Coordinates of C-alpha atoms and ligand atoms in Angstrom, one line a residue:
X1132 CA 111.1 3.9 -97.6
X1133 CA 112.2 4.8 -101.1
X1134 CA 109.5 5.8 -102.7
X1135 CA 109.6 6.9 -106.8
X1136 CA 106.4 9.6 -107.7
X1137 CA 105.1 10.1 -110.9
X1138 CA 103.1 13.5 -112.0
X1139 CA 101.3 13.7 -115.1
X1140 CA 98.1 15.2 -114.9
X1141 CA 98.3 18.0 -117.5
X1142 CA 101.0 19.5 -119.6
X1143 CA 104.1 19.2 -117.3
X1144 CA 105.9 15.2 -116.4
X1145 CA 107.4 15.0 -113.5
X1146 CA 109.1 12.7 -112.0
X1147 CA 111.0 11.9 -108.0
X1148 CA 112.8 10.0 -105.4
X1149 CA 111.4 10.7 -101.9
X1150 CA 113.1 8.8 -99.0
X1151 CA 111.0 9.2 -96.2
X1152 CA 114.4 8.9 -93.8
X1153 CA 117.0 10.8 -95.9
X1154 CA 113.9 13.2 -97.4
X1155 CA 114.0 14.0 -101.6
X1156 CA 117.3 12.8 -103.6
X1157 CA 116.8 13.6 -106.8
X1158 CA 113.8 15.6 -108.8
X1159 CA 113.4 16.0 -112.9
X1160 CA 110.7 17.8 -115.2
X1161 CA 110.1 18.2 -118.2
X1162 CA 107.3 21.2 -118.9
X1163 CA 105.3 21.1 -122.3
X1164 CA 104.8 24.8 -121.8
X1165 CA 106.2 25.3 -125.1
X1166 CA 104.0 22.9 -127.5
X1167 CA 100.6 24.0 -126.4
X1168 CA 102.0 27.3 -126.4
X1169 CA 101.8 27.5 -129.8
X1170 CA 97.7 26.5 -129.4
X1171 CA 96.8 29.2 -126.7
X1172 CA 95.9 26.2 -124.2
X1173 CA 97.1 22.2 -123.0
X1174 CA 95.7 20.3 -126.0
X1175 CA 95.2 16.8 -124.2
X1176 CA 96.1 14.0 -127.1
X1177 CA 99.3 16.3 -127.6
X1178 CA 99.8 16.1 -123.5
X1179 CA 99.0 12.2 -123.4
X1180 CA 101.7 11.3 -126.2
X1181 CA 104.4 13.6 -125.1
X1182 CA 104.2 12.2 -121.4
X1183 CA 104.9 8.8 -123.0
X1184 CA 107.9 10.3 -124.8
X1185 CA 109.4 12.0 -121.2
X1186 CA 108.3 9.7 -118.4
X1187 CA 110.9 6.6 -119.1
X1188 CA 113.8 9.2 -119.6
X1189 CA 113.2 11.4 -116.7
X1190 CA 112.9 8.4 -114.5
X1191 CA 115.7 6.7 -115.8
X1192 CA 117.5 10.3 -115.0
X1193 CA 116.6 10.7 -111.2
X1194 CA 118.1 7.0 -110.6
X1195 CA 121.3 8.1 -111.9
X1196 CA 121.3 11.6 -110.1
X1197 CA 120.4 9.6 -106.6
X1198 CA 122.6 6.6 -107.4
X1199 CA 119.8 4.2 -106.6
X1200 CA 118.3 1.2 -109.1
X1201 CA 114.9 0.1 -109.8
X1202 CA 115.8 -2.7 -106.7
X1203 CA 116.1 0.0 -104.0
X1204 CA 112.4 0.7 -104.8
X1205 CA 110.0 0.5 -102.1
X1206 CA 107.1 1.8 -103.5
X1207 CA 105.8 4.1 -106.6
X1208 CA 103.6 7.0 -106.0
X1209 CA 101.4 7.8 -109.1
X1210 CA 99.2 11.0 -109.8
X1211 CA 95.4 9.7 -109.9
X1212 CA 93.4 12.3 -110.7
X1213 CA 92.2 15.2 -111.0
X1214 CA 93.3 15.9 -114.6
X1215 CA 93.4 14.4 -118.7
X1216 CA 92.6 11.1 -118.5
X1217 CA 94.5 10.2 -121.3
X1218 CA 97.7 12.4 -119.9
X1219 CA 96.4 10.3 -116.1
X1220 CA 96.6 7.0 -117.9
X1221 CA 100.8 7.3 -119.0
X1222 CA 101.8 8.2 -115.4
X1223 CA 99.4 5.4 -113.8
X1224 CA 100.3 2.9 -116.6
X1225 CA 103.9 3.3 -115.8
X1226 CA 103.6 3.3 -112.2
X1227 CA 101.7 -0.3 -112.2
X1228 CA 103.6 -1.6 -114.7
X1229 CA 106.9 -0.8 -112.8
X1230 CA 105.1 -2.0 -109.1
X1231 CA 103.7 -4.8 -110.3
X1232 CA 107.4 -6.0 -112.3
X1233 CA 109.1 -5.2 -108.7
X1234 CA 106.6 -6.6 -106.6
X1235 CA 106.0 -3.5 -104.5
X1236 CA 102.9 -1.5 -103.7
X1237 CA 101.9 1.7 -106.2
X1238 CA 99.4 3.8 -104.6
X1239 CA 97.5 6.7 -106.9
X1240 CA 97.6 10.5 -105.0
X1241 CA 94.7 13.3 -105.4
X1242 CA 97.5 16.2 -107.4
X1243 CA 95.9 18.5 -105.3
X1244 CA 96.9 16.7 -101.9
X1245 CA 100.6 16.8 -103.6
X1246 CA 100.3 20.5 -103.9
X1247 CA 99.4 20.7 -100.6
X1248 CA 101.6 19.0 -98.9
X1249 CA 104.6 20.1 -100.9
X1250 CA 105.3 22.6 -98.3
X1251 CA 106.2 19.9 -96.0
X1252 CA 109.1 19.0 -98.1
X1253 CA 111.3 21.2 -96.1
X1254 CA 113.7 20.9 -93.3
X1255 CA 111.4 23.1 -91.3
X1256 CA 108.0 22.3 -92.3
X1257 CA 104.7 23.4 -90.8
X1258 CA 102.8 21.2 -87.7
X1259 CA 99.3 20.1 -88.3
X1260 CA 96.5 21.9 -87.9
X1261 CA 97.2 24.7 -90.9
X1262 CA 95.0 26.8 -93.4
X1263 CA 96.0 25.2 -97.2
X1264 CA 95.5 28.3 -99.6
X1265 CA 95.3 26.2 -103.0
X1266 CA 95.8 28.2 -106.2
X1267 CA 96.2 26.7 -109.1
X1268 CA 95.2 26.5 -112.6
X1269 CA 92.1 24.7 -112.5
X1270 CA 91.7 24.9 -108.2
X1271 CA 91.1 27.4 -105.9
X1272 CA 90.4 26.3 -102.6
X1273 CA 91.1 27.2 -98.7
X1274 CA 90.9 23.7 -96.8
X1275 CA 92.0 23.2 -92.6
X1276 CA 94.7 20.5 -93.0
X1277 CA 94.7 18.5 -89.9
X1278 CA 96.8 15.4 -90.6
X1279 CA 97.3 13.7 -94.2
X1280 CA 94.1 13.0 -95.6
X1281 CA 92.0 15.0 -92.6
X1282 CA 90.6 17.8 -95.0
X1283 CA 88.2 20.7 -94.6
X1284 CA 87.0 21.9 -97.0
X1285 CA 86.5 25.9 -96.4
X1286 CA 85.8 27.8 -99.0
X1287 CA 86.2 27.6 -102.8
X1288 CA 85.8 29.5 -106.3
X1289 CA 82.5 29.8 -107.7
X1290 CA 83.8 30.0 -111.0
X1291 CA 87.6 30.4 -112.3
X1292 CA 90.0 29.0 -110.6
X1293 CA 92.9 32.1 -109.6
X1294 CA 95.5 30.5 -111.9
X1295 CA 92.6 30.2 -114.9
X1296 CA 92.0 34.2 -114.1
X1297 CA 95.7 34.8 -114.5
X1298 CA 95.7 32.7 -117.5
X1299 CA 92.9 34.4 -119.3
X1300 CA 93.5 38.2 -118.5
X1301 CA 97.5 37.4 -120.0
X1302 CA 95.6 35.9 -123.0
X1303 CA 93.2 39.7 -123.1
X1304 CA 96.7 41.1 -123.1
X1305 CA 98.5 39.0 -125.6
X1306 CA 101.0 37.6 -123.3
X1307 CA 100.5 34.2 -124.8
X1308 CA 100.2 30.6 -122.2
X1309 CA 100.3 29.9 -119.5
X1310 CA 100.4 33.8 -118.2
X1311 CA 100.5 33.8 -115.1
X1312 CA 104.4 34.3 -114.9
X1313 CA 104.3 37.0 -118.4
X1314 CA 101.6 38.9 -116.8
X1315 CA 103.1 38.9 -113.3
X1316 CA 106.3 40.0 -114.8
X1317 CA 104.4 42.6 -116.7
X1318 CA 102.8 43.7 -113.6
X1319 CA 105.8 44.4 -111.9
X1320 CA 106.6 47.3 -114.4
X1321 CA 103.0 48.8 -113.8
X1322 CA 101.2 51.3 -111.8
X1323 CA 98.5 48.6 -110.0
X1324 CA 96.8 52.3 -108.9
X1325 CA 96.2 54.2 -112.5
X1326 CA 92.9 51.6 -112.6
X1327 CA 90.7 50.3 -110.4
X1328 CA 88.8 47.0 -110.7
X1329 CA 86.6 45.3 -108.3
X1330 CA 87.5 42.5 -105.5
X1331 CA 84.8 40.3 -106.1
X1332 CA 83.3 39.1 -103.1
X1333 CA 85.9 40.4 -100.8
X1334 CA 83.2 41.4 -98.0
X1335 CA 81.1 38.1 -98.7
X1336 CA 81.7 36.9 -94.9
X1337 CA 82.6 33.3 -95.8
X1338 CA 85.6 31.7 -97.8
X1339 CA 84.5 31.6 -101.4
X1340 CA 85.7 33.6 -104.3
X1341 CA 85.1 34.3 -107.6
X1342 CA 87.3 35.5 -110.6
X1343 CA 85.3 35.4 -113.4
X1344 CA 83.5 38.9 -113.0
X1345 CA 87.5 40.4 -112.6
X1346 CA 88.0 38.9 -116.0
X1347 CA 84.7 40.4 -117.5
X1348 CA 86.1 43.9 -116.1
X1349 CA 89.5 43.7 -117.7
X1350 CA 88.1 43.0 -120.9
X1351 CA 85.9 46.1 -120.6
X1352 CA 89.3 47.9 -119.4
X1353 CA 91.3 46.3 -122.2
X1354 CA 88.3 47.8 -124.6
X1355 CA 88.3 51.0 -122.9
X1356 CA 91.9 52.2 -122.6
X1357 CA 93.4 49.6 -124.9
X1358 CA 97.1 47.5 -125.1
X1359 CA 99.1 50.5 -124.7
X1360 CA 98.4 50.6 -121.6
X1361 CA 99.0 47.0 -120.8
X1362 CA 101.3 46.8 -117.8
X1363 CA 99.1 49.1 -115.5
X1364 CA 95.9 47.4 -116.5
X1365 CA 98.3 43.8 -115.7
X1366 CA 99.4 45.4 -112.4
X1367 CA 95.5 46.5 -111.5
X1368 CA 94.4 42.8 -112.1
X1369 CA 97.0 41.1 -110.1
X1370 CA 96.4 43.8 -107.1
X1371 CA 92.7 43.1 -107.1
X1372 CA 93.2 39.3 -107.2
X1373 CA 96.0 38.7 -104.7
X1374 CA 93.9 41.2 -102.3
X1375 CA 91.5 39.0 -102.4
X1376 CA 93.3 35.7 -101.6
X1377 CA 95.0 37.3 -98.8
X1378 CA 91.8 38.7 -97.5
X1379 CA 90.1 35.5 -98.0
X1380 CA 92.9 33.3 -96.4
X1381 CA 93.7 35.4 -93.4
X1382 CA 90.0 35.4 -92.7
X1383 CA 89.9 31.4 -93.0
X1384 CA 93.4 31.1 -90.5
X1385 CA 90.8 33.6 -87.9
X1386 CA 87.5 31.4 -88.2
X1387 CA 89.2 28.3 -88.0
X1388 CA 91.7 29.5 -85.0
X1389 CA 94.9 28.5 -87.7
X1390 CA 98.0 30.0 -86.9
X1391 CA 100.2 28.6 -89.7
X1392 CA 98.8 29.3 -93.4
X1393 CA 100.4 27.3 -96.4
X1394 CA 100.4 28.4 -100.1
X1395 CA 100.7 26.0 -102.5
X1396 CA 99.6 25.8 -106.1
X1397 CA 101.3 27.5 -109.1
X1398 CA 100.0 30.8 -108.6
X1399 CA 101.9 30.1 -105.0
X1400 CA 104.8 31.3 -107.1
X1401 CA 103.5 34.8 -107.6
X1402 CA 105.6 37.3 -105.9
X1403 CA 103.0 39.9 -105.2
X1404 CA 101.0 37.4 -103.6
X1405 CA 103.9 36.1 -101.7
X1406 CA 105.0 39.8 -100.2
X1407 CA 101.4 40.1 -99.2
X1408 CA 101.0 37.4 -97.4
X1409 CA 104.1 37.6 -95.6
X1410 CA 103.6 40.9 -94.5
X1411 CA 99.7 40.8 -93.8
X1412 CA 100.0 37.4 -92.0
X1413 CA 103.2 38.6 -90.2
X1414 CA 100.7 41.7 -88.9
X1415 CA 98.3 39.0 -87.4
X1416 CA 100.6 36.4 -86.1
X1417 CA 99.9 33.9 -88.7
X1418 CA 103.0 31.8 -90.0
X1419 CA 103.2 31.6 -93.7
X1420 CA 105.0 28.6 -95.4
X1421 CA 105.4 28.0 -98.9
X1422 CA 106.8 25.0 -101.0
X1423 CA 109.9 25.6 -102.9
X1424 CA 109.8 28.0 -105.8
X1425 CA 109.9 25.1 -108.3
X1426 CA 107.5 22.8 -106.4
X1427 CA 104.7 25.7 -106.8
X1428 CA 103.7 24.5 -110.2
X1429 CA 103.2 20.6 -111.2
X1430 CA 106.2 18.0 -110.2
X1431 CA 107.0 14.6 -109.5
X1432 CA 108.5 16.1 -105.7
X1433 CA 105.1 16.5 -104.2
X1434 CA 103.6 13.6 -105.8
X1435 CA 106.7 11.0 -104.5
X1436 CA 106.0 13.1 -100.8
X1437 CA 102.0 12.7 -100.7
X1438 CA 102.7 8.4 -101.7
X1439 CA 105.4 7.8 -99.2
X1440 CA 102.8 9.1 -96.4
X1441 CA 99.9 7.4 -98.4
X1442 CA 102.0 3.8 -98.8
X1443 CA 102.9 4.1 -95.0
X1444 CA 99.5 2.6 -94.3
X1445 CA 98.5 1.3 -97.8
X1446 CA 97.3 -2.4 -98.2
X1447 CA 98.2 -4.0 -101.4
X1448 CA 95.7 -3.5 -104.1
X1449 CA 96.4 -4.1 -107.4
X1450 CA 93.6 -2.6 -109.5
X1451 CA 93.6 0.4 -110.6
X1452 CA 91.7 4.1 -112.1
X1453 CA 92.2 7.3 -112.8
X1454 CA 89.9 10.0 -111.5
X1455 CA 89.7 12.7 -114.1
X1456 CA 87.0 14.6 -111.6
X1457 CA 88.1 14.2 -107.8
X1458 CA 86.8 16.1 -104.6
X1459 CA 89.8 16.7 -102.2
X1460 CA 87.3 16.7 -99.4
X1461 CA 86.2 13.1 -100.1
X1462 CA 89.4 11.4 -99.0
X1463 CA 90.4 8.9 -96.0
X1464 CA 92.8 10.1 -93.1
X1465 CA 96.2 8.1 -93.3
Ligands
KG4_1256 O1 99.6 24.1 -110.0 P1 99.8 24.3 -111.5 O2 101.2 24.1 -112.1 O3 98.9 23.4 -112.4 C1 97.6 23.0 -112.0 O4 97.5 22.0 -111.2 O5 96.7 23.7 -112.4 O6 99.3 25.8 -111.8 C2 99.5 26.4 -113.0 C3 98.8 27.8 -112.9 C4 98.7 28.5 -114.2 O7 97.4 29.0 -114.3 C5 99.8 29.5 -114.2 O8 99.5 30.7 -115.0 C6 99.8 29.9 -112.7 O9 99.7 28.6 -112.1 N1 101.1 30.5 -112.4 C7 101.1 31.8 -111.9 C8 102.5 32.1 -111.7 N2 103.2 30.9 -112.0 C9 102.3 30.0 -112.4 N3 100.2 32.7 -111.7 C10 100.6 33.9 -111.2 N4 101.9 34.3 -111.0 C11 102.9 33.4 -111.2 N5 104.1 33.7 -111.0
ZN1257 ZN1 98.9 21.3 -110.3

């Protein structure tokens, strides 16, 4: 089954093949990292238009990298929520349009079920049951995975999702956005020991978290000792954080009797947090898996992946909505 996977939930268009026999041919993305840069956040009408200007071209570009023509189609995979509903709306359009012109299914996928199961796009991926670590901008979760659409929902932020943490303390340094990557690259060059900050609710005994009180304390540190000191106070955040989300995770693989962990999520691209893992999970007999570098962050990949498993059992429906607010935990088994 050929199946082409649309993702355009936010500020990113992405855009796949998937082949559920021969596995992904061709992937393209186009990030608007740059435009909303220049506002200090996504600015949604901005998002909306731009994925309007991308997603026809970026399509048209992964049928010429893969060789295959709209006929070959078997199926289109569309992001349907969480996210913009205006940004939602382009990819969903387009997918319906397109399905309902070629007279195949479309079938809408939860974004955070594509990061989930991007791992999976591998040549070795993880069995069922695993622990899903899910860390991105606006999500952090820890959920037992035990078949598509079988979710658990463990544990969850109170408040800021990780990647929203990262984004805000690169903002308290002036490392601009999304900061994540700047202040993870500014970390490396620090001393994560010349200040202390506090794990928040590292000792909690369950599988929440919460990042907004690490924020409050880095603006108090940012105060205090000021910008000059920038790259140690970068390094001190990203320590506190990522111990947390590898206590937090390891504890979930141990209470739920997991011994394969997956990352996924763009703040699943973090270094620190991948070293850490490794070698904490490695201690504890806990495989670690984590989707391709480039799949960490948003893409049409995991989105083409999560609707060739979704339109393996689909029924033909032909209505559609986005859902700008989804709960992972709410959907049906495959
Ligand atoms: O999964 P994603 O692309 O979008 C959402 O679905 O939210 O995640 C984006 C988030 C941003 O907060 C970004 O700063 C963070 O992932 N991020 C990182 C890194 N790369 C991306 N955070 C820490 N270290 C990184 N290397
Ligand atoms: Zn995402």
């Amino acid at each position: 089954m050929l199946v082409l996977g649309i993702e355009s939930s936010c500020d990113e268009t992405g855009v796949a093949l998937y082949d559920s026999v021969r596995g992904l041919l061709a992937h393209a993305l186009y990030s608007q990292v740059a435009m909303h840069n220049e506002y200090g956040g996504v600015v949604p009408e901005l998002a909306s238009r731009d994925h309007i200007r991308r997603v026809l071209p970026l399509t048209r570009q992964v049928m010429s990298e893969s060789g295959h023509t709209l006929s070959d189609f078997d199926g289109i995979a569309y992001t349907q929520g969480p996210g913009l509903a205006g940004a939602l709306l382009v990819g969903a359009g387009m997918a319906r349009a397109l399905a309902f012109a070629l007279n195949i299914p479309a079938v809408g996928v939860h974004h955070l079920e594509g990061h989930m199961l991007s791992p999976l796009i591998s040549d070795a991926p993880p069995e069922f049951p695993f622990v899903a670590l899910l860390v991105s901008g606006g999500h952090t979760q820890l959920m037992l995975v035990s078949g598509v659409g079988r979710y658990t929902l463990l544990g969850e932020t109170l408040d800021d999702a990780a990647g929203e943490a990262f984004d805000k303390t690169a903002q308290l340094l002036g490392l601009g956005y999304p900061g994540g990557p700047a202040l993870s690259k500014l970390a490396a060059t620090g001393d994560a020991n010349r200040f202390s900050l506090p794990r928040p609710m590292l000792n909690s005994g369950d599988f929440d978290f919460s990042f907004s009180g690490l924020k409050t304390a880095v603006l108090t540190l940012v105060r205090k000792a000021g910008l000059t000191q920038a790259a140690d106070i970068a390094a001190a955040f990203q320590a506190a954080a990522v111990e947390v989300l590898v206590s937090k995770s390891l504890a979930a693989c141990k209470g739920s009797g997991a011994s394969r962990l997956v990352v996924a999520g763009g703040v699943g691209a973090n270094t620190h947090l991948r070293a850490q893992l490794t070698r904490e999970a490695a201690a504890r007999g806990i495989d670690v898996f984590y989707p391709r570098l480039e799949f960490c962050t948003d893409n049409g990949a995991m989105i083409a992946y999560a609707g060739a498993q979704r339109l393996a059992h689909a029924t033909r429906d032909l209505t559609f909505a986005v859902k700008p607010r989804w709960e992972l935990a709410t959907l049906d088994a495959a």
